[in-house]
mmCIF file of C-alpha atoms in Angstrom:
data_model
loop_
_atom_site.group_PDB
_atom_site.id
_atom_site.type_symbol
_atom_site.label_atom_id
_atom_site.label_comp_id
_atom_site.label_asym_id
_atom_site.label_seq_id
_atom_site.Cartn_x
_atom_site.Cartn_y
_atom_site.Cartn_z
ATOM 1 C CA UNK A 1 21.908 176.992 -88.958
ATOM 2 C CA UNK A 2 23.707 176.447 -85.505
ATOM 3 C CA UNK A 3 27.317 176.883 -85.424
ATOM 4 C CA UNK A 4 27.824 173.339 -84.233
ATOM 5 C CA UNK A 5 25.771 172.109 -87.460
ATOM 6 C CA UNK A 6 27.891 174.532 -89.909
ATOM 7 C CA UNK A 7 30.889 172.956 -88.577
ATOM 8 C CA UNK A 8 29.699 169.266 -89.122
ATOM 9 C CA UNK A 9 28.859 170.237 -92.669
ATOM 10 C CA UNK A 10 32.168 171.458 -93.255
ATOM 11 C CA UNK A 11 34.162 168.639 -91.359
ATOM 12 C CA UNK A 12 31.846 166.038 -93.732
ATOM 13 C CA UNK A 13 32.532 168.016 -96.789
ATOM 14 C CA UNK A 14 36.245 167.944 -96.130
ATOM 15 C CA UNK A 15 36.325 164.256 -95.075
ATOM 16 C CA UNK A 16 34.210 163.589 -98.481
ATOM 17 C CA UNK A 17 36.826 165.354 -100.444
ATOM 18 C CA UNK A 18 39.996 163.904 -99.017
ATOM 19 C CA UNK A 19 38.216 160.205 -99.783
ATOM 20 C CA UNK A 20 37.130 161.159 -103.052
ATOM 21 C CA UNK A 21 41.480 162.059 -103.603
ATOM 22 C CA UNK A 22 42.150 158.950 -102.226
ATOM 23 C CA UNK A 23 39.976 156.882 -104.146
ATOM 24 C CA UNK A 24 40.257 158.525 -107.390
ATOM 25 C CA UNK A 25 44.190 159.638 -107.292
ATOM 26 C CA UNK A 26 45.166 157.044 -110.031
ATOM 27 C CA UNK A 27 43.269 158.665 -112.366
ATOM 28 C CA UNK A 28 43.032 162.116 -111.445
ATOM 29 C CA UNK A 29 46.597 163.086 -112.703
ATOM 30 C CA UNK A 30 45.667 164.771 -116.337
ATOM 31 C CA UNK A 31 42.417 166.544 -114.857
ATOM 32 C CA UNK A 32 44.967 168.173 -111.510
ATOM 33 C CA UNK A 33 47.624 168.888 -114.322
ATOM 34 C CA UNK A 34 44.772 170.495 -116.656
ATOM 35 C CA UNK A 35 43.369 172.607 -113.611
ATOM 36 C CA UNK A 36 46.768 173.900 -112.845
ATOM 37 C CA UNK A 37 47.435 174.828 -116.266
ATOM 38 C CA UNK A 38 44.266 176.913 -116.598
ATOM 39 C CA UNK A 39 44.658 178.428 -113.383
ATOM 40 C CA UNK A 40 48.752 179.504 -114.313
ATOM 41 C CA UNK A 41 46.968 180.496 -117.886
ATOM 42 C CA UNK A 42 43.662 182.170 -116.826
ATOM 43 C CA UNK A 43 45.233 185.967 -115.914
ATOM 44 C CA UNK A 44 46.983 185.804 -119.494
ATOM 45 C CA UNK A 45 43.635 185.204 -120.922
ATOM 46 C CA UNK A 46 42.081 188.039 -118.490
ATOM 47 C CA UNK A 47 44.689 190.344 -120.094
ATOM 48 C CA UNK A 48 44.158 189.407 -123.821
ATOM 49 C CA UNK A 49 40.612 189.515 -123.147
ATOM 50 C CA UNK A 50 40.814 193.236 -121.794
ATOM 51 C CA UNK A 51 42.522 194.183 -124.895
ATOM 52 C CA UNK A 52 39.763 193.294 -127.107
ATOM 53 C CA UNK A 53 40.078 189.879 -127.946
ATOM 54 C CA UNK A 54 37.022 187.543 -127.391
ATOM 55 C CA UNK A 55 37.313 184.971 -124.830
ATOM 56 C CA UNK A 56 37.399 181.958 -126.995
ATOM 57 C CA UNK A 57 40.315 183.148 -129.398
ATOM 58 C CA UNK A 58 42.312 184.444 -126.328
ATOM 59 C CA UNK A 59 41.598 180.744 -124.911
ATOM 60 C CA UNK A 60 42.529 179.212 -128.096
ATOM 61 C CA UNK A 61 45.883 181.508 -128.616
ATOM 62 C CA UNK A 62 47.132 180.923 -125.288
ATOM 63 C CA UNK A 63 46.521 177.063 -125.473
ATOM 64 C CA UNK A 64 48.165 176.648 -129.082
ATOM 65 C CA UNK A 65 51.290 178.949 -127.595
ATOM 66 C CA UNK A 66 51.663 176.807 -124.648
ATOM 67 C CA UNK A 67 51.328 173.143 -126.476
ATOM 68 C CA UNK A 68 53.779 175.228 -129.133
ATOM 69 C CA UNK A 69 56.310 175.221 -126.605
ATOM 70 C CA UNK A 70 55.434 172.048 -125.022
ATOM 71 C CA UNK A 71 56.132 170.128 -128.219
ATOM 72 C CA UNK A 72 59.399 172.062 -129.058
ATOM 73 C CA UNK A 73 60.568 171.190 -125.420
ATOM 74 C CA UNK A 74 59.695 167.217 -126.552
ATOM 75 C CA UNK A 75 61.269 167.640 -129.804
ATOM 76 C CA UNK A 76 64.587 169.707 -129.203
ATOM 77 C CA UNK A 77 65.731 169.055 -125.388
ATOM 78 C CA UNK A 78 63.810 166.137 -124.210
ATOM 79 C CA UNK A 79 65.902 163.609 -126.369
ATOM 80 C CA UNK A 80 69.100 165.278 -124.893
ATOM 81 C CA UNK A 81 68.129 164.627 -121.335
ATOM 82 C CA UNK A 82 66.735 161.273 -122.406
ATOM 83 C CA UNK A 83 70.258 160.324 -123.723
ATOM 84 C CA UNK A 84 71.887 162.026 -120.548
ATOM 85 C CA UNK A 85 69.576 159.884 -118.218
ATOM 86 C CA UNK A 86 70.227 156.781 -119.915
ATOM 87 C CA UNK A 87 74.172 157.256 -119.920
ATOM 88 C CA UNK A 88 74.142 158.537 -116.560
ATOM 89 C CA UNK A 89 72.193 155.426 -115.191
ATOM 90 C CA UNK A 90 74.385 153.189 -117.359
ATOM 91 C CA UNK A 91 77.653 154.864 -115.838
ATOM 92 C CA UNK A 92 76.612 154.951 -112.462
ATOM 93 C CA UNK A 93 78.060 152.036 -110.629
ATOM 94 C CA UNK A 94 81.199 153.069 -112.429
ATOM 95 C CA UNK A 95 80.789 156.487 -110.536
ATOM 96 C CA UNK A 96 80.287 155.049 -107.421
ATOM 97 C CA UNK A 97 83.429 152.738 -107.612
ATOM 98 C CA UNK A 98 85.635 155.986 -108.550
ATOM 99 C CA UNK A 99 83.922 158.012 -105.664
ATOM 100 C CA UNK A 100 84.771 154.938 -103.195
ATOM 101 C CA UNK A 101 88.454 154.984 -104.396
ATOM 102 C CA UNK A 102 88.810 158.469 -103.991
ATOM 103 C CA UNK A 103 87.812 158.878 -100.767
ATOM 104 C CA UNK A 104 89.728 155.784 -99.497
ATOM 105 C CA UNK A 105 93.147 156.918 -101.157
ATOM 106 C CA UNK A 106 92.853 160.400 -100.221
ATOM 107 C CA UNK A 107 91.078 160.795 -96.783
ATOM 108 C CA UNK A 108 93.818 161.073 -94.243
ATOM 109 C CA UNK A 109 94.765 158.410 -92.173
ATOM 110 C CA UNK A 110 94.864 160.344 -88.887
ATOM 111 C CA UNK A 111 91.579 161.557 -89.569
ATOM 112 C CA UNK A 112 90.079 158.436 -90.139
ATOM 113 C CA UNK A 113 91.391 157.215 -87.224
ATOM 114 C CA UNK A 114 90.393 159.761 -85.088
ATOM 115 C CA UNK A 115 87.026 159.432 -86.115
ATOM 116 C CA UNK A 116 87.133 155.612 -85.685
ATOM 117 C CA UNK A 117 86.455 155.129 -89.307
ATOM 118 C CA UNK A 118 88.369 152.694 -91.381
ATOM 119 C CA UNK A 119 88.728 152.671 -95.122
ATOM 120 C CA UNK A 120 86.497 149.588 -95.368
ATOM 121 C CA UNK A 121 83.997 150.813 -93.184
ATOM 122 C CA UNK A 122 83.665 154.168 -95.163
ATOM 123 C CA UNK A 123 83.123 152.192 -98.363
ATOM 124 C CA UNK A 124 80.400 149.927 -97.002
ATOM 125 C CA UNK A 125 79.161 153.112 -95.342
ATOM 126 C CA UNK A 126 78.688 155.034 -98.922
ATOM 127 C CA UNK A 127 77.574 151.848 -100.456
ATOM 128 C CA UNK A 128 74.709 151.725 -97.990
ATOM 129 C CA UNK A 129 74.140 155.315 -98.426
ATOM 130 C CA UNK A 130 74.200 155.341 -102.351
ATOM 131 C CA UNK A 131 71.961 151.979 -102.287
ATOM 132 C CA UNK A 132 69.352 153.981 -99.871
ATOM 133 C CA UNK A 133 69.244 156.908 -102.357
ATOM 134 C CA UNK A 134 69.076 154.658 -105.401
ATOM 135 C CA UNK A 135 65.995 153.150 -103.997
ATOM 136 C CA UNK A 136 64.205 156.220 -102.611
ATOM 137 C CA UNK A 137 64.795 157.455 -106.418
ATOM 138 C CA UNK A 138 63.019 154.376 -107.630
ATOM 139 C CA UNK A 139 60.074 154.327 -105.467
ATOM 140 C CA UNK A 140 59.484 158.029 -106.621
ATOM 141 C CA UNK A 141 59.580 157.366 -110.475
ATOM 142 C CA UNK A 142 57.724 153.948 -109.572
ATOM 143 C CA UNK A 143 55.336 156.260 -107.937
ATOM 144 C CA UNK A 144 55.216 158.886 -111.039
ATOM 145 C CA UNK A 145 54.908 156.057 -113.317
ATOM 146 C CA UNK A 146 52.087 154.455 -111.529
ATOM 147 C CA UNK A 147 50.033 157.733 -111.299
ATOM 148 C CA UNK A 148 50.276 157.878 -115.054
ATOM 149 C CA UNK A 149 49.762 154.509 -115.617
ATOM 150 C CA UNK A 150 46.153 154.317 -114.534
ATOM 151 C CA UNK A 151 44.761 155.181 -117.285
ATOM 152 C CA UNK A 152 45.421 153.780 -120.528
ATOM 153 C CA UNK A 153 49.219 155.339 -120.565
ATOM 154 C CA UNK A 154 51.245 158.326 -119.917
ATOM 155 C CA UNK A 155 50.305 159.432 -123.311
ATOM 156 C CA UNK A 156 46.857 160.157 -122.165
ATOM 157 C CA UNK A 157 48.203 163.040 -119.918
ATOM 158 C CA UNK A 158 49.146 165.037 -122.868
ATOM 159 C CA UNK A 159 45.747 164.328 -124.932
ATOM 160 C CA UNK A 160 43.011 164.707 -122.105
ATOM 161 C CA UNK A 161 45.583 167.671 -120.161
ATOM 162 C CA UNK A 162 44.656 170.363 -122.962
ATOM 163 C CA UNK A 163 41.331 169.542 -123.431
ATOM 164 C CA UNK A 164 40.531 169.877 -119.594
ATOM 165 C CA UNK A 165 42.690 172.899 -119.763
ATOM 166 C CA UNK A 166 41.216 174.578 -122.777
ATOM 167 C CA UNK A 167 37.338 173.904 -121.057
ATOM 168 C CA UNK A 168 38.355 175.116 -117.573
ATOM 169 C CA UNK A 169 40.169 177.950 -119.086
ATOM 170 C CA UNK A 170 37.088 179.062 -121.340
ATOM 171 C CA UNK A 171 34.548 178.790 -118.510
ATOM 172 C CA UNK A 172 36.693 179.967 -115.794
ATOM 173 C CA UNK A 173 35.089 183.214 -114.679
ATOM 174 C CA UNK A 174 31.509 181.487 -115.182
ATOM 175 C CA UNK A 175 32.434 178.936 -112.797
ATOM 176 C CA UNK A 176 33.966 181.374 -110.339
ATOM 177 C CA UNK A 177 30.086 183.286 -110.342
ATOM 178 C CA UNK A 178 28.794 180.021 -109.943
ATOM 179 C CA UNK A 179 30.560 179.021 -106.897
ATOM 180 C CA UNK A 180 29.879 182.616 -105.529
ATOM 181 C CA UNK A 181 26.238 182.078 -105.855
ATOM 182 C CA UNK A 182 26.347 179.208 -103.852
ATOM 183 C CA UNK A 183 28.085 180.508 -100.990
ATOM 184 C CA UNK A 184 25.926 181.057 -97.690
ATOM 185 C CA UNK A 185 24.430 184.508 -97.900
ATOM 186 C CA UNK A 186 25.057 185.243 -94.128
ATOM 187 C CA UNK A 187 28.633 184.700 -94.240
ATOM 188 C CA UNK A 188 29.409 186.243 -97.900
ATOM 189 C CA UNK A 189 31.897 188.817 -96.890
ATOM 190 C CA UNK A 190 33.841 186.608 -94.833
ATOM 191 C CA UNK A 191 33.991 183.550 -97.462
ATOM 192 C CA UNK A 192 35.061 186.275 -99.998
ATOM 193 C CA UNK A 193 37.736 187.615 -98.261
ATOM 194 C CA UNK A 194 39.189 184.170 -97.206
ATOM 195 C CA UNK A 195 38.724 183.131 -100.870
ATOM 196 C CA UNK A 196 40.233 186.251 -102.270
ATOM 197 C CA UNK A 197 42.984 185.442 -99.638
ATOM 198 C CA UNK A 198 43.621 181.834 -100.484
ATOM 199 C CA UNK A 199 43.725 182.815 -104.125
ATOM 200 C CA UNK A 200 46.696 185.299 -103.833
ATOM 201 C CA UNK A 201 48.591 182.931 -102.061
ATOM 202 C CA UNK A 202 48.257 180.056 -104.252
ATOM 203 C CA UNK A 203 48.531 182.487 -106.949
ATOM 204 C CA UNK A 204 51.505 184.148 -105.669
ATOM 205 C CA UNK A 205 53.160 180.842 -104.886
ATOM 206 C CA UNK A 206 52.430 178.521 -107.688
ATOM 207 C CA UNK A 207 52.994 181.193 -110.456
ATOM 208 C CA UNK A 208 55.977 182.511 -109.037
ATOM 209 C CA UNK A 209 57.576 179.284 -107.893
ATOM 210 C CA UNK A 210 57.235 177.750 -111.709
ATOM 211 C CA UNK A 211 59.208 180.862 -112.676
ATOM 212 C CA UNK A 212 61.842 180.608 -110.116
ATOM 213 C CA UNK A 213 62.087 176.719 -111.031
ATOM 214 C CA UNK A 214 62.368 177.599 -114.566
ATOM 215 C CA UNK A 215 64.858 180.056 -114.329
ATOM 216 C CA UNK A 216 67.159 178.101 -111.854
ATOM 217 C CA UNK A 217 67.049 175.335 -114.069
ATOM 218 C CA UNK A 218 67.914 177.241 -116.868
ATOM 219 C CA UNK A 219 71.254 178.548 -115.059
ATOM 220 C CA UNK A 220 72.122 175.673 -113.328
ATOM 221 C CA UNK A 221 71.986 173.625 -116.664
ATOM 222 C CA UNK A 222 73.629 176.163 -118.911
ATOM 223 C CA UNK A 223 76.432 176.703 -116.731
ATOM 224 C CA UNK A 224 77.182 173.202 -115.954
ATOM 225 C CA UNK A 225 77.338 172.329 -119.618
ATOM 226 C CA UNK A 226 79.689 175.406 -119.967
ATOM 227 C CA UNK A 227 81.736 174.054 -117.549
ATOM 228 C CA UNK A 228 81.964 171.052 -119.527
ATOM 229 C CA UNK A 229 80.503 168.533 -116.582
ATOM 230 C CA UNK A 230 79.116 165.264 -117.508
ATOM 231 C CA UNK A 231 75.197 165.030 -117.697
ATOM 232 C CA UNK A 232 75.421 168.705 -116.877
ATOM 233 C CA UNK A 233 72.315 169.701 -118.575
ATOM 234 C CA UNK A 234 70.541 166.634 -116.871
ATOM 235 C CA UNK A 235 71.708 167.476 -113.483
ATOM 236 C CA UNK A 236 70.987 171.554 -114.009
ATOM 237 C CA UNK A 237 67.452 170.838 -115.085
ATOM 238 C CA UNK A 238 66.601 168.544 -112.540
ATOM 239 C CA UNK A 239 67.928 170.469 -109.505
ATOM 240 C CA UNK A 240 65.840 173.415 -111.095
ATOM 241 C CA UNK A 241 62.731 171.437 -111.069
ATOM 242 C CA UNK A 242 62.927 169.867 -107.492
ATOM 243 C CA UNK A 243 63.813 173.602 -106.350
ATOM 244 C CA UNK A 244 59.850 173.611 -105.527
ATOM 245 C CA UNK A 245 60.817 171.705 -102.512
ATOM 246 C CA UNK A 246 62.735 174.015 -99.984
ATOM 247 C CA UNK A 247 66.573 173.351 -100.079
ATOM 248 C CA UNK A 248 66.102 169.857 -101.801
ATOM 249 C CA UNK A 249 66.636 170.447 -105.186
ATOM 250 C CA UNK A 250 69.842 172.747 -104.782
ATOM 251 C CA UNK A 251 71.228 170.046 -102.442
ATOM 252 C CA UNK A 252 70.642 167.172 -104.620
ATOM 253 C CA UNK A 253 72.115 169.040 -107.530
ATOM 254 C CA UNK A 254 75.132 170.177 -105.853
ATOM 255 C CA UNK A 255 76.088 166.583 -104.386
ATOM 256 C CA UNK A 256 75.417 165.019 -107.536
ATOM 257 C CA UNK A 257 77.374 167.679 -109.860
ATOM 258 C CA UNK A 258 80.175 167.151 -107.018
ATOM 259 C CA UNK A 259 80.411 163.391 -107.149
ATOM 260 C CA UNK A 260 80.637 163.785 -110.871
ATOM 261 C CA UNK A 261 83.066 166.626 -110.870
ATOM 262 C CA UNK A 262 85.448 164.931 -108.425
ATOM 263 C CA UNK A 263 85.435 161.756 -110.605
ATOM 264 C CA UNK A 264 85.725 164.009 -113.882
ATOM 265 C CA UNK A 265 87.982 166.553 -112.833
ATOM 266 C CA UNK A 266 90.457 165.254 -110.107
ATOM 267 C CA UNK A 267 93.124 166.674 -109.488
ATOM 268 C CA UNK A 268 92.220 169.743 -111.309
ATOM 269 C CA UNK A 269 90.350 170.939 -108.378
ATOM 270 C CA UNK A 270 89.895 174.567 -109.502
ATOM 271 C CA UNK A 271 87.143 173.119 -111.927
ATOM 272 C CA UNK A 272 85.739 171.207 -108.837
ATOM 273 C CA UNK A 273 85.630 174.877 -106.986
ATOM 274 C CA UNK A 274 83.797 176.203 -110.047
ATOM 275 C CA UNK A 275 81.218 173.425 -109.925
ATOM 276 C CA UNK A 276 80.463 174.543 -106.135
ATOM 277 C CA UNK A 277 80.170 178.058 -106.979
ATOM 278 C CA UNK A 278 77.504 177.698 -109.514
ATOM 279 C CA UNK A 279 75.395 176.403 -106.720
ATOM 280 C CA UNK A 280 76.627 179.143 -104.541
ATOM 281 C CA UNK A 281 75.464 181.559 -107.234
ATOM 282 C CA UNK A 282 72.333 179.735 -107.724
ATOM 283 C CA UNK A 283 71.401 180.194 -103.928
ATOM 284 C CA UNK A 284 72.418 183.357 -103.728
ATOM 285 C CA UNK A 285 70.345 184.389 -106.637
ATOM 286 C CA UNK A 286 67.187 182.492 -105.256
ATOM 287 C CA UNK A 287 67.428 183.222 -102.028
ATOM 288 C CA UNK A 288 68.084 187.340 -102.734
ATOM 289 C CA UNK A 289 66.364 187.975 -105.844
ATOM 290 C CA UNK A 290 64.148 185.287 -107.317
ATOM 291 C CA UNK A 291 62.164 184.165 -104.053
ATOM 292 C CA UNK A 292 61.566 187.636 -102.816
ATOM 293 C CA UNK A 293 60.704 189.220 -106.552
ATOM 294 C CA UNK A 294 58.929 186.296 -107.924
ATOM 295 C CA UNK A 295 57.437 184.768 -104.687
ATOM 296 C CA UNK A 296 57.891 186.817 -101.498
ATOM 297 C CA UNK A 297 55.903 185.562 -98.399
ATOM 298 C CA UNK A 298 52.642 184.623 -100.827
ATOM 299 C CA UNK A 299 51.683 181.546 -98.515
ATOM 300 C CA UNK A 300 52.728 182.467 -95.038
ATOM 301 C CA UNK A 301 54.303 178.871 -94.812
ATOM 302 C CA UNK A 302 57.486 178.329 -93.181
ATOM 303 C CA UNK A 303 59.497 176.170 -95.448
ATOM 304 C CA UNK A 304 59.470 173.035 -93.164
ATOM 305 C CA UNK A 305 55.348 173.216 -93.164
ATOM 306 C CA UNK A 306 55.779 173.044 -96.882
ATOM 307 C CA UNK A 307 58.089 170.243 -97.101
ATOM 308 C CA UNK A 308 55.998 168.125 -94.548
ATOM 309 C CA UNK A 309 52.860 169.007 -96.872
ATOM 310 C CA UNK A 310 54.731 167.709 -99.972
ATOM 311 C CA UNK A 311 55.725 164.423 -98.318
ATOM 312 C CA UNK A 312 52.393 164.037 -96.405
ATOM 313 C CA UNK A 313 50.337 164.593 -99.613
ATOM 314 C CA UNK A 314 52.680 162.894 -101.745
ATOM 315 C CA UNK A 315 52.235 159.443 -98.862
ATOM 316 C CA UNK A 316 48.709 159.801 -98.907
ATOM 317 C CA UNK A 317 47.574 160.345 -102.779
ATOM 318 C CA UNK A 318 50.593 159.465 -104.792
ATOM 319 C CA UNK A 319 52.003 162.060 -107.489
ATOM 320 C CA UNK A 320 48.536 163.741 -107.329
ATOM 321 C CA UNK A 321 48.727 164.360 -104.118
ATOM 322 C CA UNK A 322 52.171 166.546 -104.440
ATOM 323 C CA UNK A 323 50.927 168.537 -107.026
ATOM 324 C CA UNK A 324 48.058 169.575 -105.133
ATOM 325 C CA UNK A 325 50.098 169.724 -101.831
ATOM 326 C CA UNK A 326 51.304 173.133 -101.895
ATOM 327 C CA UNK A 327 47.832 175.007 -102.829
ATOM 328 C CA UNK A 328 46.235 172.864 -100.359
ATOM 329 C CA UNK A 329 48.594 173.974 -97.630
ATOM 330 C CA UNK A 330 48.370 177.444 -98.144
ATOM 331 C CA UNK A 331 44.523 177.317 -98.082
ATOM 332 C CA UNK A 332 44.742 175.367 -94.668
ATOM 333 C CA UNK A 333 47.370 178.090 -93.767
ATOM 334 C CA UNK A 334 44.672 180.803 -94.529
ATOM 335 C CA UNK A 335 41.870 178.986 -92.777
ATOM 336 C CA UNK A 336 44.626 178.395 -89.518
ATOM 337 C CA UNK A 337 45.028 182.092 -89.230
ATOM 338 C CA UNK A 338 41.555 183.078 -89.606
ATOM 339 C CA UNK A 339 40.658 180.712 -86.989
ATOM 340 C CA UNK A 340 43.466 181.965 -84.934
ATOM 341 C CA UNK A 341 42.156 185.355 -85.400
ATOM 342 C CA UNK A 342 38.685 184.483 -84.618
ATOM 343 C CA UNK A 343 40.122 182.695 -81.099
ATOM 344 C CA UNK A 344 42.174 185.747 -80.095
ATOM 345 C CA UNK A 345 38.819 187.831 -80.384
ATOM 346 C CA UNK A 346 36.608 185.229 -78.411
ATOM 347 C CA UNK A 347 35.630 185.221 -74.806
ATOM 348 C CA UNK A 348 37.783 181.573 -74.759
ATOM 349 C CA UNK A 349 40.630 183.867 -74.992
ATOM 350 C CA UNK A 350 39.806 186.958 -73.403
ATOM 351 C CA UNK A 351 37.902 185.377 -70.564
ATOM 352 C CA UNK A 352 34.774 187.084 -68.736
ATOM 353 C CA UNK A 353 36.627 190.072 -68.255
ATOM 354 C CA UNK A 354 37.261 189.386 -64.358
ATOM 355 C CA UNK A 355 39.822 191.319 -62.675
ATOM 356 C CA UNK A 356 42.932 189.442 -61.969
ATOM 357 C CA UNK A 357 43.264 188.267 -58.282
ATOM 358 C CA UNK A 358 46.647 190.654 -56.365
ATOM 359 C CA UNK A 359 49.857 188.981 -56.382
ATOM 360 C CA UNK A 360 50.883 188.014 -52.853
ATOM 361 C CA UNK A 361 54.262 188.848 -51.805
#
């Protein structure tokens, strides 16, 4: 097969895969979640199998432990988070009004006149900004909800996902061997090397980032709750969960916490500083300890590239697209680096070796 035919084959395969994702994005959520769970837990299953446990029993042990932890979360923590979310939404208009009153009262008149901002303009701008933010959150929640509603209901996610994860985890090694047997024999070494690099990139980021999000969520939630911030548990867990988007989780958590702290603690400004210090410590831990140790530079992608991938895949394929955005971006990054390496080693880049013409003075 010529190089042109090979390129056409892989481009057609990619187009068919994207079309499949687009057409069935509404029903793929439980299956994608099951694949993600199986991928995350496969190293643990391999470790138990190496200790002498059969694959079936290792799979059952891991999945039962995973489901047990998930059930504990829904029984113990989810009701508290749901109650705080309901209270936050109920008190949100009052929170906005109090923030507007604080800014209107304590914004220096000279600073306002120097910036050309009147209290009325500031209040209108804040109302518009908060309205846009609420609309964005509403659209995101609607996207997540519609992704689960494509099946019989959101409960199907928790019924189908464990079943999919069980079968994939049980047959994971056999599936890898089968896919390896389908690879073109002429390029077997290169394809295996690319697949290994992709696996290292995806595994390093996904497994590491899940740990980072969990640890940051626990830190923010416990710290804000100890300070006594209203809705601190909800804000902290949400900030940790969204931390997989670079700078967004901490930024949103800080702004929401600061707004709640201003309304709750003012004029006791030391407590407001404590809330800000919590997020400063969290960012220090994430940037200097958690990210280097647990994630590192596994994807080889710039944070801006990751943000673009999340928004682009989310726009094209909904919530399912956001789930596959980071692995897909990591794989595309590996392929792009491979293509660049081939280009730099080719005659297209190096030329035909002709001596360059002398430079005339």
